[in-house]
CSV table of C-alpha atoms and ligand atoms in Angstrom, one decimal:
chain,number,residue,atom,x,y,z
A,281,MET,CA,-163.2,-48.8,178.9
A,282,PRO,CA,-164.7,-51.1,181.5
A,283,SER,CA,-162.0,-53.4,183.0
A,284,LEU,CA,-163.9,-56.4,181.6
A,285,LEU,CA,-163.4,-55.2,178.0
A,286,GLN,CA,-159.7,-54.3,178.7
A,287,SER,CA,-159.1,-57.8,180.1
A,288,ILE,CA,-160.7,-59.4,177.0
A,289,GLY,CA,-158.6,-57.1,174.7
A,290,LEU,CA,-155.5,-58.2,176.6
A,291,LEU,CA,-156.2,-61.8,176.7
A,292,ARG,CA,-157.9,-62.5,173.4
A,293,PHE,CA,-156.9,-59.7,171.0
A,294,ARG,CA,-153.5,-58.7,172.3
A,295,HIS,CA,-151.9,-58.4,168.9
A,296,ARG,CA,-154.2,-55.6,167.9
A,297,PHE,CA,-155.1,-54.2,171.4
A,298,ILE,CA,-151.6,-53.6,172.7
A,299,PRO,CA,-150.3,-51.8,169.6
A,300,ALA,CA,-153.5,-49.7,169.4
A,301,LEU,CA,-152.9,-48.5,173.0
A,302,HIS,CA,-149.3,-47.8,172.2
A,303,ARG,CA,-150.3,-45.7,169.2
A,304,ARG,CA,-152.8,-43.8,171.2
A,305,TYR,CA,-151.1,-43.4,174.6
A,306,GLY,CA,-147.5,-43.6,173.9
A,307,ASP,CA,-144.6,-45.7,175.4
A,308,VAL,CA,-146.1,-46.2,178.8
A,309,PHE,CA,-149.8,-46.9,179.5
A,310,SER,CA,-151.8,-49.0,181.9
A,311,ILE,CA,-154.6,-51.6,181.6
A,312,ARG,CA,-157.1,-52.4,184.2
A,313,VAL,CA,-157.3,-56.2,184.5
A,314,MET,CA,-160.1,-58.3,186.0
A,315,PRO,CA,-161.0,-59.5,188.6
A,316,GLU,CA,-160.0,-56.6,190.9
A,317,GLY,CA,-159.4,-54.1,188.1
A,318,ARG,CA,-155.9,-53.8,189.3
A,319,ARG,CA,-153.5,-51.8,187.0
A,320,LEU,CA,-151.0,-53.5,184.8
A,321,VAL,CA,-148.5,-50.8,183.7
A,322,VAL,CA,-147.0,-51.7,180.4
A,323,PHE,CA,-143.5,-50.6,179.3
A,324,ASN,CA,-141.5,-51.4,176.2
A,325,ARG,CA,-138.6,-49.0,175.8
A,326,PRO,CA,-135.2,-50.8,176.2
A,327,GLU,CA,-134.2,-48.6,179.2
A,328,HIS,CA,-137.5,-49.3,181.0
A,329,VAL,CA,-137.2,-53.0,180.2
A,330,LYS,CA,-133.8,-53.0,181.6
A,331,GLU,CA,-135.1,-51.4,184.9
A,332,ILE,CA,-137.7,-54.1,185.2
A,333,PHE,CA,-135.3,-57.0,184.5
A,334,ALA,CA,-132.7,-55.6,186.9
A,335,GLY,CA,-135.3,-54.9,189.7
A,336,ASP,CA,-134.6,-56.4,193.1
A,337,PRO,CA,-136.1,-59.9,193.0
A,338,GLU,CA,-137.4,-59.3,196.6
A,339,ILE,CA,-139.5,-56.5,195.3
A,340,PHE,CA,-140.2,-57.6,191.6
A,341,HIS,CA,-142.0,-60.9,192.1
A,342,ALA,CA,-142.8,-63.1,189.1
A,343,GLY,CA,-144.4,-66.1,190.7
A,344,LYS,CA,-147.6,-64.4,191.8
A,345,GLY,CA,-148.5,-63.5,188.2
A,346,ASN,CA,-148.3,-67.2,187.3
A,347,ALA,CA,-150.6,-68.4,190.2
A,348,ILE,CA,-153.2,-69.6,187.7
A,349,LEU,CA,-150.8,-72.4,186.7
A,350,GLY,CA,-150.5,-73.7,190.3
A,351,PRO,CA,-153.0,-76.5,190.2
A,352,VAL,CA,-151.2,-78.1,187.3
A,353,MET,CA,-147.6,-77.3,187.9
A,354,GLY,CA,-147.6,-77.6,191.7
A,355,GLU,CA,-146.5,-75.3,194.5
A,356,HIS,CA,-142.7,-76.0,194.0
A,357,SER,CA,-142.7,-75.0,190.3
A,358,LEU,CA,-139.9,-72.7,189.3
A,359,LEU,CA,-142.4,-70.5,187.6
A,360,LEU,CA,-144.5,-70.0,190.7
A,361,VAL,CA,-142.0,-69.5,193.5
A,362,ASP,CA,-140.3,-66.2,194.5
A,363,SER,CA,-137.5,-65.0,196.7
A,364,THR,CA,-135.3,-67.6,198.5
A,365,GLN,CA,-137.4,-70.5,197.3
A,366,HIS,CA,-136.9,-69.4,193.7
A,367,LYS,CA,-133.1,-68.8,194.2
A,368,ARG,CA,-132.7,-72.3,195.6
A,369,ALA,CA,-134.7,-74.1,192.9
A,370,ARG,CA,-133.0,-72.1,190.1
A,371,LYS,CA,-129.6,-73.0,191.4
A,372,LEU,CA,-130.6,-76.7,191.5
A,373,LEU,CA,-132.1,-76.7,188.0
A,374,MET,CA,-129.4,-74.5,186.3
A,375,PRO,CA,-126.7,-77.2,185.8
A,376,ALA,CA,-129.1,-79.3,183.7
A,377,PHE,CA,-129.4,-76.3,181.3
A,378,ASN,CA,-125.8,-75.1,181.0
A,379,GLY,CA,-123.8,-75.3,177.8
A,380,HIS,CA,-122.1,-78.6,178.8
A,381,ALA,CA,-125.4,-80.3,179.5
A,382,LEU,CA,-127.0,-78.9,176.3
A,383,ARG,CA,-124.3,-80.4,174.1
A,384,GLY,CA,-125.2,-83.8,175.7
A,385,TYR,CA,-128.8,-83.5,174.5
A,386,GLU,CA,-128.2,-82.6,170.9
A,387,ALA,CA,-127.5,-86.0,169.5
A,388,MET,CA,-130.8,-87.3,170.9
A,389,VAL,CA,-132.8,-84.3,169.5
A,390,THR,CA,-131.2,-84.9,166.1
A,391,ARG,CA,-132.3,-88.5,166.2
A,392,LEU,CA,-135.8,-87.8,167.1
A,393,THR,CA,-136.0,-85.1,164.5
A,394,GLU,CA,-134.7,-87.5,161.8
A,395,ALA,CA,-137.4,-90.0,162.7
A,396,GLU,CA,-140.1,-87.3,162.6
A,397,VAL,CA,-139.2,-85.7,159.3
A,398,GLY,CA,-138.7,-89.0,157.7
A,399,ARG,CA,-142.5,-89.5,158.0
A,400,TRP,CA,-143.5,-86.3,156.3
A,401,PRO,CA,-145.7,-86.5,153.1
A,402,GLU,CA,-144.2,-84.9,150.0
A,403,HIS,CA,-146.2,-82.3,147.9
A,404,GLU,CA,-149.1,-82.3,150.3
A,405,PRO,CA,-149.6,-79.2,152.5
A,406,PHE,CA,-149.7,-79.9,156.2
A,407,ALA,CA,-149.6,-77.8,159.4
A,408,SER,CA,-146.0,-77.6,160.6
A,409,LEU,CA,-147.2,-76.6,164.0
A,410,ASP,CA,-148.9,-80.1,164.5
A,411,ARG,CA,-145.6,-81.9,163.5
A,412,MET,CA,-143.5,-79.6,165.6
A,413,ASN,CA,-145.7,-80.2,168.6
A,414,ALA,CA,-145.4,-83.9,168.2
A,415,LEU,CA,-141.6,-83.6,167.9
A,416,THR,CA,-141.0,-81.2,170.8
A,417,LEU,CA,-143.2,-83.4,173.0
A,418,GLU,CA,-141.1,-86.4,172.2
A,419,VAL,CA,-138.1,-84.3,173.0
A,420,ILE,CA,-139.5,-83.4,176.4
A,421,LEU,CA,-140.4,-87.1,177.2
A,422,GLN,CA,-137.0,-88.6,176.0
A,423,VAL,CA,-134.5,-85.8,176.5
A,424,VAL,CA,-136.0,-84.0,179.5
A,425,PHE,CA,-137.8,-86.9,181.4
A,426,GLY,CA,-135.3,-89.4,180.0
A,427,VAL,CA,-138.0,-92.0,179.3
A,428,THR,CA,-136.9,-94.4,176.6
A,429,ASP,CA,-139.0,-97.5,177.5
A,430,GLU,CA,-141.6,-97.7,174.8
A,431,GLU,CA,-144.3,-99.1,177.1
A,432,ARG,CA,-143.9,-96.1,179.5
A,433,LEU,CA,-143.8,-93.7,176.6
A,434,THR,CA,-147.1,-95.2,175.2
A,435,GLU,CA,-148.6,-94.7,178.7
A,436,LEU,CA,-147.3,-91.1,179.1
A,437,ARG,CA,-148.1,-89.6,175.7
A,438,PRO,CA,-151.9,-89.3,175.9
A,439,LEU,CA,-151.7,-88.2,179.6
A,440,VAL,CA,-149.2,-85.5,178.7
A,441,ASN,CA,-151.2,-84.4,175.6
A,442,ARG,CA,-154.3,-83.9,177.7
A,443,THR,CA,-152.4,-81.9,180.3
A,444,VAL,CA,-150.9,-79.7,177.6
A,445,ASN,CA,-154.3,-79.2,176.0
A,446,ILE,CA,-156.4,-78.2,179.1
A,447,PRO,CA,-159.0,-75.8,177.7
A,448,PRO,CA,-159.0,-72.2,179.1
A,449,LEU,CA,-162.3,-72.5,180.9
A,450,VAL,CA,-161.2,-75.6,182.7
A,451,PHE,CA,-158.0,-73.8,183.7
A,452,LEU,CA,-160.0,-70.9,185.1
A,453,GLY,CA,-162.4,-73.0,187.1
A,454,TRP,CA,-159.7,-75.3,188.4
A,455,GLY,CA,-159.0,-73.4,191.6
A,456,LEU,CA,-162.7,-74.0,192.8
A,457,PRO,CA,-162.8,-77.4,194.5
A,458,GLY,CA,-166.6,-77.5,194.0
A,459,LEU,CA,-166.2,-77.8,190.3
A,460,GLN,CA,-163.8,-80.8,190.4
A,461,ARG,CA,-166.7,-83.2,190.7
A,462,TYR,CA,-168.1,-82.2,187.3
A,463,GLY,CA,-167.5,-83.1,183.6
A,464,PRO,CA,-164.3,-81.6,182.2
A,465,TRP,CA,-162.9,-80.6,185.6
A,466,ARG,CA,-163.3,-84.2,186.9
A,467,ARG,CA,-161.7,-85.6,183.9
A,468,THR,CA,-158.8,-83.1,184.1
A,469,VAL,CA,-158.2,-84.0,187.8
A,470,GLU,CA,-158.3,-87.8,186.9
A,471,ASN,CA,-155.8,-87.3,184.2
A,472,GLN,CA,-153.5,-85.3,186.5
A,473,VAL,CA,-153.7,-88.1,189.1
A,474,GLU,CA,-152.8,-90.7,186.5
A,475,LEU,CA,-150.0,-88.6,185.1
A,476,ASP,CA,-148.5,-88.1,188.6
A,477,ARG,CA,-148.8,-91.8,189.2
A,478,VAL,CA,-146.6,-92.5,186.1
A,479,ILE,CA,-144.2,-89.7,186.9
A,480,PHE,CA,-143.7,-90.9,190.4
A,481,ALA,CA,-143.1,-94.5,189.1
A,482,GLU,CA,-140.5,-93.1,186.7
A,483,ILE,CA,-138.8,-91.2,189.4
A,484,ALA,CA,-138.7,-94.2,191.7
A,485,ASP,CA,-137.3,-96.5,188.9
A,486,ARG,CA,-134.7,-93.9,188.0
A,487,ARG,CA,-133.5,-93.5,191.7
A,488,ARG,CA,-132.8,-97.2,191.6
A,489,ALA,CA,-131.1,-97.2,188.2
A,490,SER,CA,-127.5,-98.4,188.4
A,491,ASP,CA,-126.5,-96.2,185.4
A,492,LEU,CA,-127.8,-92.9,186.8
A,493,VAL,CA,-124.4,-91.1,186.7
A,494,ASP,CA,-123.9,-92.0,183.1
A,495,ARG,CA,-127.4,-90.8,182.0
A,496,SER,CA,-127.6,-87.4,180.5
A,497,ASP,CA,-131.3,-86.6,180.5
A,498,VAL,CA,-132.6,-83.7,182.7
A,499,LEU,CA,-134.4,-85.9,185.3
A,500,SER,CA,-131.3,-88.0,185.9
A,501,ARG,CA,-129.2,-84.8,186.4
A,502,LEU,CA,-131.8,-83.4,188.8
A,503,LEU,CA,-131.7,-86.6,190.8
A,504,GLN,CA,-128.1,-86.1,191.5
A,505,VAL,CA,-128.0,-82.4,192.6
A,506,ARG,CA,-127.8,-81.4,196.2
A,507,ASP,CA,-128.6,-78.0,197.8
A,508,GLU,CA,-126.3,-76.1,200.4
A,509,SER,CA,-127.6,-78.4,203.2
A,510,ASP,CA,-126.7,-81.4,201.1
A,511,ASN,CA,-130.4,-82.2,200.5
A,512,ARG,CA,-131.6,-83.8,197.3
A,513,LEU,CA,-134.8,-82.7,195.4
A,514,GLY,CA,-137.8,-84.6,196.9
A,515,ASP,CA,-140.2,-86.6,194.7
A,516,GLU,CA,-142.9,-83.9,194.9
A,517,GLU,CA,-140.5,-81.2,194.0
A,518,LEU,CA,-139.1,-83.2,191.1
A,519,ARG,CA,-142.7,-83.9,189.8
A,520,ASP,CA,-143.5,-80.2,190.0
A,521,GLN,CA,-140.4,-79.1,188.1
A,522,LEU,CA,-140.9,-81.9,185.4
A,523,VAL,CA,-144.5,-80.8,184.7
A,524,THR,CA,-143.3,-77.1,184.6
A,525,LEU,CA,-140.5,-78.0,182.1
A,526,LEU,CA,-143.1,-79.9,180.1
A,527,LEU,CA,-145.7,-77.1,180.0
A,528,ALA,CA,-143.1,-74.3,179.6
A,529,GLY,CA,-140.9,-76.0,177.0
A,530,HIS,CA,-143.1,-78.0,174.7
A,531,GLU,CA,-145.5,-75.8,172.8
A,532,THR,CA,-143.3,-72.6,173.0
A,533,THR,CA,-140.5,-74.3,171.1
A,534,ALA,CA,-142.9,-75.9,168.6
A,535,THR,CA,-144.5,-72.6,167.9
A,536,ALA,CA,-141.2,-70.8,167.3
A,537,LEU,CA,-140.1,-73.5,165.0
A,538,SER,CA,-143.3,-73.6,163.0
A,539,TRP,CA,-143.0,-69.8,162.5
A,540,ALA,CA,-139.4,-70.2,161.4
A,541,LEU,CA,-140.4,-72.9,158.8
A,542,HIS,CA,-143.2,-70.6,157.6
A,543,GLU,CA,-141.0,-67.6,157.1
A,544,LEU,CA,-138.4,-69.7,155.3
A,545,GLY,CA,-141.1,-71.2,153.1
A,546,LYS,CA,-142.3,-67.8,152.2
A,547,ASP,CA,-138.9,-66.6,151.2
A,548,PRO,CA,-136.9,-68.8,148.7
A,549,ALA,CA,-133.8,-66.7,149.0
A,550,GLN,CA,-133.7,-67.0,152.8
A,551,GLU,CA,-134.6,-70.7,152.5
A,552,ALA,CA,-131.7,-71.3,150.2
A,553,LYS,CA,-129.3,-69.4,152.5
A,554,ALA,CA,-130.5,-71.3,155.6
A,555,ARG,CA,-130.0,-74.7,153.7
A,556,GLY,CA,-126.5,-73.6,152.8
A,557,ALA,CA,-125.9,-72.9,156.5
A,558,ALA,CA,-127.5,-76.3,157.5
A,559,VAL,CA,-125.3,-78.3,155.1
A,560,ALA,CA,-122.2,-76.4,156.0
A,561,GLY,CA,-122.9,-76.7,159.7
A,562,ASP,CA,-123.2,-72.9,160.2
A,563,THR,CA,-125.0,-73.0,163.5
A,564,ASP,CA,-124.9,-69.2,163.9
A,565,HIS,CA,-127.0,-68.5,160.9
A,566,LEU,CA,-129.6,-71.1,161.8
A,567,GLU,CA,-129.8,-69.6,165.3
A,568,ALA,CA,-130.3,-66.1,163.7
A,569,VAL,CA,-133.2,-67.5,161.6
A,570,LEU,CA,-134.9,-68.7,164.8
A,571,LYS,CA,-134.2,-65.5,166.7
A,572,GLU,CA,-135.6,-63.4,163.9
A,573,SER,CA,-138.7,-65.6,163.8
A,574,MET,CA,-139.2,-65.1,167.5
A,575,ARG,CA,-138.7,-61.4,167.1
A,576,LEU,CA,-141.3,-61.2,164.3
A,577,HIS,CA,-143.7,-63.5,166.1
A,578,PRO,CA,-143.3,-63.5,169.8
A,579,VAL,CA,-144.5,-66.7,171.4
A,580,ILE,CA,-145.2,-65.1,174.7
A,581,PRO,CA,-146.6,-61.5,174.6
A,582,MET,CA,-145.2,-59.9,177.8
A,583,VAL,CA,-143.5,-60.8,181.1
A,584,VAL,CA,-145.1,-59.5,184.2
A,585,ARG,CA,-143.7,-58.6,187.8
A,586,HIS,CA,-145.7,-57.8,190.9
A,587,LEU,CA,-144.4,-55.1,193.1
A,588,MET,CA,-144.0,-56.0,196.7
A,589,ALA,CA,-143.0,-52.5,197.6
A,590,PRO,CA,-143.1,-49.1,195.8
A,591,ALA,CA,-140.7,-48.8,192.9
A,592,THR,CA,-139.9,-46.3,190.2
A,593,ILE,CA,-139.6,-47.2,186.5
A,594,GLY,CA,-138.8,-44.7,183.8
A,595,GLY,CA,-139.2,-42.0,186.4
A,596,ILE,CA,-142.7,-43.1,187.2
A,597,ASP,CA,-143.4,-43.8,190.9
A,598,LEU,CA,-145.5,-47.0,191.2
A,599,PRO,CA,-147.2,-48.2,194.4
A,600,ARG,CA,-146.8,-51.5,196.2
A,601,GLY,CA,-149.2,-54.0,194.6
A,602,ALA,CA,-149.0,-52.7,191.1
A,603,ASN,CA,-148.2,-55.1,188.3
A,604,VAL,CA,-145.6,-54.0,185.7
A,605,ALA,CA,-145.1,-55.6,182.2
A,606,ALA,CA,-142.3,-55.6,179.7
A,607,SER,CA,-144.2,-55.9,176.4
A,608,ILE,CA,-142.4,-58.3,174.1
A,609,ILE,CA,-144.8,-57.5,171.2
A,610,LEU,CA,-144.0,-53.7,171.4
A,611,ALA,CA,-140.3,-54.2,172.0
A,612,HIS,CA,-139.9,-56.4,169.0
A,613,ASP,CA,-142.0,-54.3,166.7
A,614,SER,CA,-140.1,-51.0,167.4
A,615,GLU,CA,-138.9,-49.2,164.3
A,616,THR,CA,-136.2,-47.6,166.3
A,617,SER,CA,-134.8,-50.9,167.8
A,618,HIS,CA,-135.4,-53.0,164.6
A,619,PRO,CA,-135.5,-50.9,161.4
A,620,ASP,CA,-138.0,-52.2,158.9
A,621,PRO,CA,-139.6,-54.3,161.7
A,622,THR,CA,-142.2,-56.3,159.7
A,623,ARG,CA,-139.4,-57.7,157.5
A,624,PHE,CA,-137.9,-61.2,158.1
A,625,ARG,CA,-134.2,-60.5,158.1
A,626,PRO,CA,-132.1,-63.0,160.2
A,627,GLU,CA,-129.0,-60.9,159.2
A,628,ARG,CA,-129.9,-58.3,161.9
A,629,PHE,CA,-128.7,-60.8,164.4
A,630,SER,CA,-125.5,-61.9,162.6
A,631,GLU,CA,-124.6,-58.3,161.8
A,632,GLY,CA,-124.8,-57.2,165.5
A,633,GLU,CA,-127.7,-54.8,165.0
A,634,VAL,CA,-129.7,-56.0,167.8
A,635,ALA,CA,-129.1,-54.1,171.0
A,636,ALA,CA,-129.5,-55.3,174.6
A,637,ASN,CA,-133.1,-55.3,176.0
A,638,THR,CA,-134.7,-54.9,172.5
A,639,TRP,CA,-135.0,-58.7,171.8
A,640,ILE,CA,-136.7,-60.3,174.8
A,641,PRO,CA,-138.6,-63.4,173.8
A,642,PHE,CA,-137.2,-65.2,176.8
A,643,GLY,CA,-137.8,-62.4,179.4
A,644,GLY,CA,-134.9,-61.3,181.4
A,645,GLY,CA,-133.0,-60.9,184.7
A,646,VAL,CA,-133.1,-63.6,187.3
A,647,ARG,CA,-136.3,-65.0,185.9
A,648,ARG,CA,-135.0,-65.3,182.3
A,649,CYS,CA,-136.3,-68.5,180.6
A,650,ILE,CA,-134.1,-71.3,182.0
A,651,GLY,CA,-134.8,-73.2,178.8
A,652,ALA,CA,-133.7,-70.5,176.4
A,653,GLY,CA,-130.4,-72.3,175.5
A,654,PHE,CA,-132.3,-75.6,175.3
A,655,SER,CA,-134.8,-74.3,172.9
A,656,LEU,CA,-132.2,-72.6,170.6
A,657,MET,CA,-130.1,-75.9,170.6
A,658,GLU,CA,-133.3,-77.9,169.8
A,659,GLY,CA,-134.5,-75.3,167.1
A,660,VAL,CA,-131.1,-75.4,165.4
A,661,ALA,CA,-131.0,-79.1,165.3
A,662,VAL,CA,-134.5,-79.3,163.9
A,663,LEU,CA,-133.9,-76.7,161.2
A,664,ARG,CA,-130.7,-78.5,160.2
A,665,GLU,CA,-132.4,-81.8,159.7
A,666,VAL,CA,-135.5,-80.4,158.0
A,667,LEU,CA,-133.6,-78.2,155.5
A,668,ALA,CA,-131.1,-80.9,154.7
A,669,ALA,CA,-133.8,-83.3,153.9
A,670,TYR,CA,-136.4,-81.1,152.1
A,671,ASP,CA,-137.2,-78.0,150.1
A,672,VAL,CA,-139.7,-76.1,152.2
A,673,ALA,CA,-142.4,-73.8,150.7
A,674,VAL,CA,-145.7,-72.4,151.8
A,675,PRO,CA,-148.9,-73.4,149.9
A,676,ALA,CA,-150.0,-70.7,147.3
A,677,GLY,CA,-152.1,-68.0,148.8
A,678,THR,CA,-151.2,-68.7,152.4
A,679,ARG,CA,-151.4,-65.8,154.8
A,680,GLU,CA,-150.6,-66.6,158.4
A,681,VAL,CA,-151.6,-64.4,161.4
A,682,PRO,CA,-151.1,-65.1,165.2
A,683,LYS,CA,-153.9,-66.5,167.3
A,684,VAL,CA,-154.1,-66.5,171.1
A,685,ARG,CA,-153.9,-69.9,172.6
A,686,ASN,CA,-154.0,-69.8,176.4
A,687,ILE,CA,-150.7,-68.0,177.3
A,688,THR,CA,-149.0,-68.4,174.0
A,689,SER,CA,-149.7,-67.0,170.5
A,690,VAL,CA,-149.6,-69.6,167.7
A,691,PRO,CA,-150.0,-69.3,164.0
A,692,ARG,CA,-153.8,-69.4,163.4
A,693,HIS,CA,-153.6,-71.8,160.4
A,694,GLY,CA,-150.9,-74.0,162.0
A,695,ALA,CA,-148.1,-72.5,159.7
A,696,ARG,CA,-148.9,-74.9,156.8
A,697,ILE,CA,-146.0,-75.8,154.5
A,698,VAL,CA,-145.3,-78.1,151.5
A,699,VAL,CA,-142.1,-80.2,151.3
A,700,THR,CA,-140.2,-81.8,148.5
A,701,ARG,CA,-137.5,-84.3,149.3
A,702,ARG,CA,-134.1,-83.1,148.0
A,703,ARG,CA,-131.9,-85.4,145.9
A,704,ARG,CA,-128.7,-86.5,147.6
A,705,THR,CA,-125.7,-84.4,146.4
A,706,SER,CA,-122.3,-85.8,145.9
A,707,ALA,CA,-120.3,-83.3,148.0
A,708,THR,CA,-122.0,-83.3,151.3
A,709,SER,CA,-124.8,-85.7,152.2
A,710,PRO,CA,-127.9,-83.6,152.9
A,711,TRP,CA,-128.8,-86.2,155.5
A,712,SER,CA,-125.5,-85.9,157.3
A,713,HIS,CA,-125.9,-85.4,161.0
A,714,PRO,CA,-123.8,-85.9,164.2
A,715,PRO,CA,-123.5,-89.6,165.1
A,716,ALA,CA,-126.1,-91.0,167.5
A,717,PRO,CA,-124.7,-91.8,170.9
B,244,LIG,C1,-139.2,-70.7,172.1
B,244,LIG,C2,-139.2,-71.3,173.3
B,244,LIG,C3,-139.4,-70.6,174.6
B,244,LIG,C4,-139.9,-69.4,174.9
B,244,LIG,C5,-140.3,-68.3,173.8
B,244,LIG,C6,-139.9,-69.1,176.3
B,244,LIG,C7,-140.3,-68.0,176.9
B,244,LIG,C8,-140.3,-67.9,178.3
B,244,LIG,C9,-140.5,-66.6,179.1
B,244,LIG,C10,-141.0,-65.3,178.3
B,244,LIG,C11,-140.4,-66.8,180.4
B,244,LIG,C12,-140.6,-65.8,181.5
B,244,LIG,C13,-139.3,-65.1,181.7
B,244,LIG,C14,-139.4,-63.9,182.7
B,244,LIG,O1,-140.3,-63.8,183.5
B,244,LIG,O2,-138.6,-63.0,182.6
B,244,LIG,C15,-140.0,-68.2,180.5
B,244,LIG,C16,-139.7,-68.8,181.7
B,244,LIG,C17,-139.4,-70.1,181.9
B,244,LIG,N1,-139.2,-71.1,180.9
B,244,LIG,FE1,-139.2,-70.7,178.9
B,244,LIG,N2,-139.5,-70.4,176.9
B,244,LIG,C18,-139.2,-71.3,175.9
B,244,LIG,C19,-138.7,-72.6,176.0
B,244,LIG,C20,-138.5,-73.1,177.2
B,244,LIG,C21,-138.0,-74.5,177.4
B,244,LIG,C22,-137.5,-75.4,176.3
B,244,LIG,C23,-138.0,-74.8,178.7
B,244,LIG,C24,-137.6,-76.0,179.5
B,244,LIG,C25,-137.3,-77.1,178.9
B,244,LIG,C26,-138.6,-73.6,179.4
B,244,LIG,C27,-138.7,-73.5,180.8
B,244,LIG,C28,-138.9,-72.3,181.4
B,244,LIG,C29,-139.0,-72.2,182.9
B,244,LIG,C30,-138.9,-73.3,183.9
B,244,LIG,C31,-139.3,-70.8,183.2
B,244,LIG,C32,-139.4,-70.2,184.6
B,244,LIG,C33,-138.0,-69.5,184.8
B,244,LIG,C34,-138.0,-68.8,186.2
B,244,LIG,O3,-139.0,-68.3,186.7
B,244,LIG,O4,-136.9,-68.8,186.9
B,244,LIG,N3,-138.8,-72.6,178.5
B,244,LIG,N4,-139.9,-68.8,179.2
């Protein structure tokens, strides 16, 4: 097939194209991708995935594959840098995502969720993806950026929304300075300049804040970290990391949650079980629900590494310059790794059936998603609030399929659900939640 067609198959029709190649060519195959027709070698077996994730970070670079995000995320972005620069940035960002920090974010996530779900219409189908997008955006603004001033939030919301919704064509042409004078490219650049102005103003205000040490949001934590030479993160670097967290953490989590609500809505027995867990405070089961939704509906289709030197994977010698991928779609759909793979069965996770390197929605190795714990914490808090407040069902005749949206895959029809408010029970209040700080 010409590389143009292969690239279109990969970018637009990945959910049919990749499994079709797997059926035809077996566990390892390559795709020629535009513009240079360079080979992307696709793996999915757990032992191959392990080799990719454990590969020497000096040889297995991840930043290069994400270069297209450069104009938006900036040169310091954790997603774009490799080698020593990546190691340094990762070390500085990590404490804001460890278990202790995550516990500090949970009450705020719960409060924002409560406000969001309180506005949902009863008995009227709506796209859960839209509501989850609105909610996870609010979480990024208030819990990650730490903005609580209503005036600044009002200023930020439309700017951030336009950044998140940059159309693919605008993305592709962005690298060409000539285009930046015209129509959608000019508007995108103007939006970015304005967004940066507000972010820099927020950083400046926060640096001056007298209560910085008491604040628990991600930005406030990042303002206090120092590297080995005792240097703090500079304004430009902070800006790049904040925009990265926004773009990497907002729609991904919203998509995973909307699929989870859709799956629960389709399956009354699983919905009742998840509610029981929500009311009893059984976090493990709610986490299993999220994990199983992410297995069945991977938000990101694959992770890619660019080889800076020859390497061998699965006994196959690959040259310097090759790109290798761990296919999340294929790894999650494997009958061997996940018996009855098309069935939604969260119990696989609680019953310890899921082996290492077979469930990889967050990638792996030194580049594993830094927000994995954050998104699971957020997801559990959201499911708990939704299920405590409502019965969730899908409208009759609903059939949901994935649709490619830039890098992520989202439910084509927005994962529509119908909710009915639950009556308060005497034993445990279904609206019970951890106290607000
Ligand atoms: C369901 C939600 C999410 C999914 C499915 C997801 C998925 C991924 C994947 C597949 C990668 C690439 C990993 C690799 O190359 O091995 C990644 C990286 C990353 N993610 Fe996430 N992510 C999610 C949520 C988040 C959240 C909530 C944040 C931050 C608030 C975040 C921030 C990042 C960052 C900064 C990276 C780059 C890490 C590095 O290169 O060191 N993600 N994510």
